[in-house]
CSV table of C-alpha atoms and ligand atoms in Angstrom, one decimal:
chain,number,residue,atom,x,y,z
A,14,MET,CA,0.8,0.2,-0.1
A,15,TRP,CA,2.8,2.5,0.4
A,16,ALA,CA,4.9,1.5,-1.8
A,17,ILE,CA,2.0,2.2,-4.4
A,18,SER,CA,1.3,6.2,-2.8
A,19,MET,CA,4.7,6.3,-3.1
A,20,ALA,CA,4.1,5.8,-6.6
A,21,SER,CA,1.3,7.7,-8.0
A,22,ARG,CA,3.4,10.6,-5.4
A,23,GLN,CA,6.4,9.8,-7.8
A,24,TYR,CA,3.7,10.1,-10.8
A,25,GLY,CA,2.4,12.7,-9.5
A,26,PHE,CA,5.9,14.8,-9.7
A,27,ASN,CA,7.0,13.5,-12.5
A,28,ASN,CA,3.9,14.4,-14.6
A,29,THR,CA,3.9,17.8,-12.8
A,30,ASP,CA,8.0,18.6,-13.7
A,31,TRP,CA,7.7,17.7,-17.5
A,32,SER,CA,4.6,20.1,-18.3
A,33,TYR,CA,6.3,22.9,-16.2
A,34,LYS,CA,9.1,22.0,-19.1
A,35,ARG,CA,6.6,22.3,-21.8
A,36,ARG,CA,5.7,25.7,-21.4
A,37,PRO,CA,6.3,27.8,-24.2
A,38,CYS,CA,9.6,30.0,-22.8
A,39,ARG,CA,10.0,32.7,-25.7
A,40,GLN,CA,7.4,35.4,-26.5
A,41,ASN,CA,6.5,34.3,-29.8
A,42,SER,CA,3.3,34.5,-30.4
A,43,THR,CA,2.9,37.4,-31.5
A,44,ALA,CA,0.9,39.1,-34.7
A,45,THR,CA,4.0,39.3,-37.0
A,46,PRO,CA,6.2,37.2,-37.4
A,47,ASN,CA,10.1,36.5,-36.4
A,48,LYS,CA,13.3,36.5,-38.0
A,49,ILE,CA,15.4,34.0,-36.5
A,50,VAL,CA,19.3,33.4,-36.9
A,51,VAL,CA,19.9,30.0,-37.4
A,52,GLY,CA,21.9,28.0,-34.8
A,53,GLY,CA,21.8,31.8,-33.4
A,54,SER,CA,25.4,33.5,-32.5
A,55,GLN,CA,26.7,30.6,-34.0
A,56,ASN,CA,25.3,30.8,-37.1
A,57,TRP,CA,25.6,27.8,-39.9
A,58,THR,CA,28.2,26.5,-38.9
A,59,PHE,CA,29.8,22.2,-38.4
A,60,GLY,CA,29.9,20.5,-35.2
A,61,ILE,CA,26.4,22.8,-34.2
A,62,ASN,CA,23.4,19.9,-33.1
A,63,TYR,CA,20.8,22.2,-34.9
A,64,ALA,CA,18.0,19.4,-34.1
A,65,ASP,CA,18.5,20.4,-30.5
A,66,TRP,CA,18.6,24.5,-31.5
A,67,ALA,CA,15.1,23.6,-33.1
A,68,LEU,CA,13.9,22.5,-30.4
A,69,LYS,CA,15.2,25.7,-27.9
A,70,ASN,CA,14.0,27.7,-30.7
A,71,GLY,CA,10.7,27.0,-31.5
A,72,PRO,CA,7.8,26.2,-32.7
A,73,PHE,CA,7.7,28.7,-36.2
A,74,TYR,CA,5.5,30.2,-37.3
A,75,PHE,CA,4.1,30.5,-40.6
A,76,ASN,CA,5.8,33.6,-42.3
A,77,ASP,CA,8.7,33.2,-40.0
A,78,THR,CA,11.7,33.9,-42.0
A,79,LEU,CA,14.9,31.8,-40.9
A,80,VAL,CA,18.2,33.5,-41.9
A,81,PHE,CA,21.0,31.0,-42.8
A,82,LYS,CA,24.2,32.8,-41.7
A,83,TYR,CA,27.8,31.5,-43.4
A,84,ASP,CA,31.2,32.3,-45.3
A,85,PRO,CA,31.2,31.9,-49.1
A,86,PRO,CA,34.2,29.7,-50.2
A,87,SER,CA,37.7,31.3,-49.6
A,88,ASP,CA,40.8,30.0,-49.4
A,89,THR,CA,40.5,29.6,-45.4
A,90,ASN,CA,37.2,28.1,-46.1
A,91,THR,CA,37.8,25.0,-48.1
A,92,HIS,CA,35.0,23.2,-46.6
A,93,PRO,CA,31.4,25.7,-47.9
A,94,HIS,CA,28.3,25.5,-46.4
A,95,SER,CA,24.5,25.5,-48.5
A,96,VAL,CA,20.8,24.8,-47.5
A,97,TYR,CA,19.4,21.9,-48.3
A,98,LEU,CA,15.8,21.2,-48.5
A,99,LEU,CA,15.5,17.2,-47.8
A,100,PRO,CA,11.9,15.4,-49.5
A,101,ASN,CA,11.6,13.6,-47.0
A,102,LEU,CA,12.2,12.2,-43.4
A,103,TRP,CA,14.0,9.1,-44.0
A,104,SER,CA,15.9,11.0,-46.7
A,105,PHE,CA,17.0,13.7,-43.4
A,106,LEU,CA,17.3,10.5,-41.0
A,107,LYS,CA,19.9,9.7,-43.8
A,108,CYS,CA,21.0,12.5,-45.1
A,109,ASP,CA,20.7,11.4,-48.0
A,110,LEU,CA,21.0,14.5,-50.7
A,111,SER,CA,20.1,12.7,-54.0
A,112,ARG,CA,16.5,13.9,-54.4
A,113,ALA,CA,17.4,17.1,-52.2
A,114,LYS,CA,17.0,20.4,-53.9
A,115,LEU,CA,19.1,23.3,-53.6
A,116,VAL,CA,18.0,26.5,-51.5
A,117,ALA,CA,20.7,28.3,-50.8
A,118,SER,CA,24.5,27.8,-52.7
A,119,GLU,CA,27.8,27.9,-51.3
A,120,THR,CA,28.3,32.0,-52.0
A,121,GLN,CA,24.0,33.2,-50.9
A,122,GLY,CA,25.5,32.6,-46.8
A,123,GLY,CA,27.2,35.7,-46.4
A,124,GLY,CA,26.6,38.9,-45.5
A,125,ASP,CA,23.0,39.1,-43.7
A,126,GLY,CA,23.1,36.0,-44.6
A,127,PHE,CA,20.5,33.9,-46.7
A,128,LYS,CA,16.4,34.1,-46.2
A,129,PHE,CA,13.8,31.3,-45.9
A,130,VAL,CA,10.0,32.4,-45.6
A,131,LEU,CA,7.8,29.8,-44.2
A,132,LYS,CA,5.6,29.7,-46.7
A,133,SER,CA,4.3,26.6,-47.2
A,134,TRP,CA,2.7,24.7,-44.5
A,135,GLN,CA,4.8,21.4,-44.2
A,136,PRO,CA,8.0,19.5,-42.7
A,137,HIS,CA,10.3,21.5,-44.3
A,138,TYR,CA,14.0,19.2,-42.8
A,139,PHE,CA,16.7,21.5,-43.8
A,140,ALA,CA,20.4,20.1,-44.4
A,141,CYS,CA,23.9,20.9,-45.5
A,142,GLY,CA,25.2,19.6,-48.3
A,143,GLY,CA,28.7,20.6,-47.4
A,144,GLY,CA,30.5,17.4,-47.6
A,145,ALA,CA,27.9,15.3,-50.1
A,146,GLY,CA,26.4,14.9,-46.3
A,147,PHE,CA,29.1,14.6,-44.2
A,148,HIS,CA,28.1,18.2,-42.9
A,149,CYS,CA,24.3,16.7,-42.5
A,150,ASN,CA,25.8,13.6,-40.8
A,151,ASN,CA,28.5,14.2,-39.0
A,152,GLY,CA,28.5,18.0,-38.4
A,153,THR,CA,25.0,17.1,-37.5
A,154,MET,CA,23.8,20.0,-39.5
A,155,LYS,CA,19.8,19.0,-39.9
A,156,PHE,CA,17.0,20.1,-38.9
A,157,PHE,CA,13.0,19.5,-39.4
A,158,VAL,CA,10.8,22.7,-39.0
A,159,MET,CA,6.5,22.7,-39.1
A,160,PRO,CA,5.9,25.9,-38.5
A,161,MET,CA,2.3,26.6,-37.1
A,162,PHE,CA,-0.3,29.2,-37.3
A,163,ARG,CA,-0.3,31.6,-35.4
A,164,ARG,CA,-3.0,32.8,-32.7
A,165,ARG,CA,-4.2,36.6,-33.4
A,166,TYR,CA,-5.4,37.9,-30.5
B,17,CU,CU1,28.0,22.3,-44.2
């Protein structure tokens, strides 16, 4: 009897803790679209866990702009980045670029960055095309976005 009571108390605590963590912590339910730099101050870079970044910085909304910033190819930057959209979850998991759509070339991430507006209500599987999948696989340069509809007040 004691064990059951403790078990339910434990469950209740976990449940409270979990729902607390799920509360949105970003002021993003405003009426105007947001402009979000992918990766924050670290930009679009090899070795950043963008799935983790997207979880912490989302949700993203319809008409929000994602900004991809990365340096163009040069003598010192011989492993440049790019941005691709992968066609489905399977290619996303495998970092299979064979049917991917080029969104931003190696030179388009300079300056203020390449801007991608979330205009279609569908899953977006973003990945870097660098190293023919190496940046996506080993550099964790991939993330998933499903734009949400903004609540009007
Ligand atoms: Cu890359």
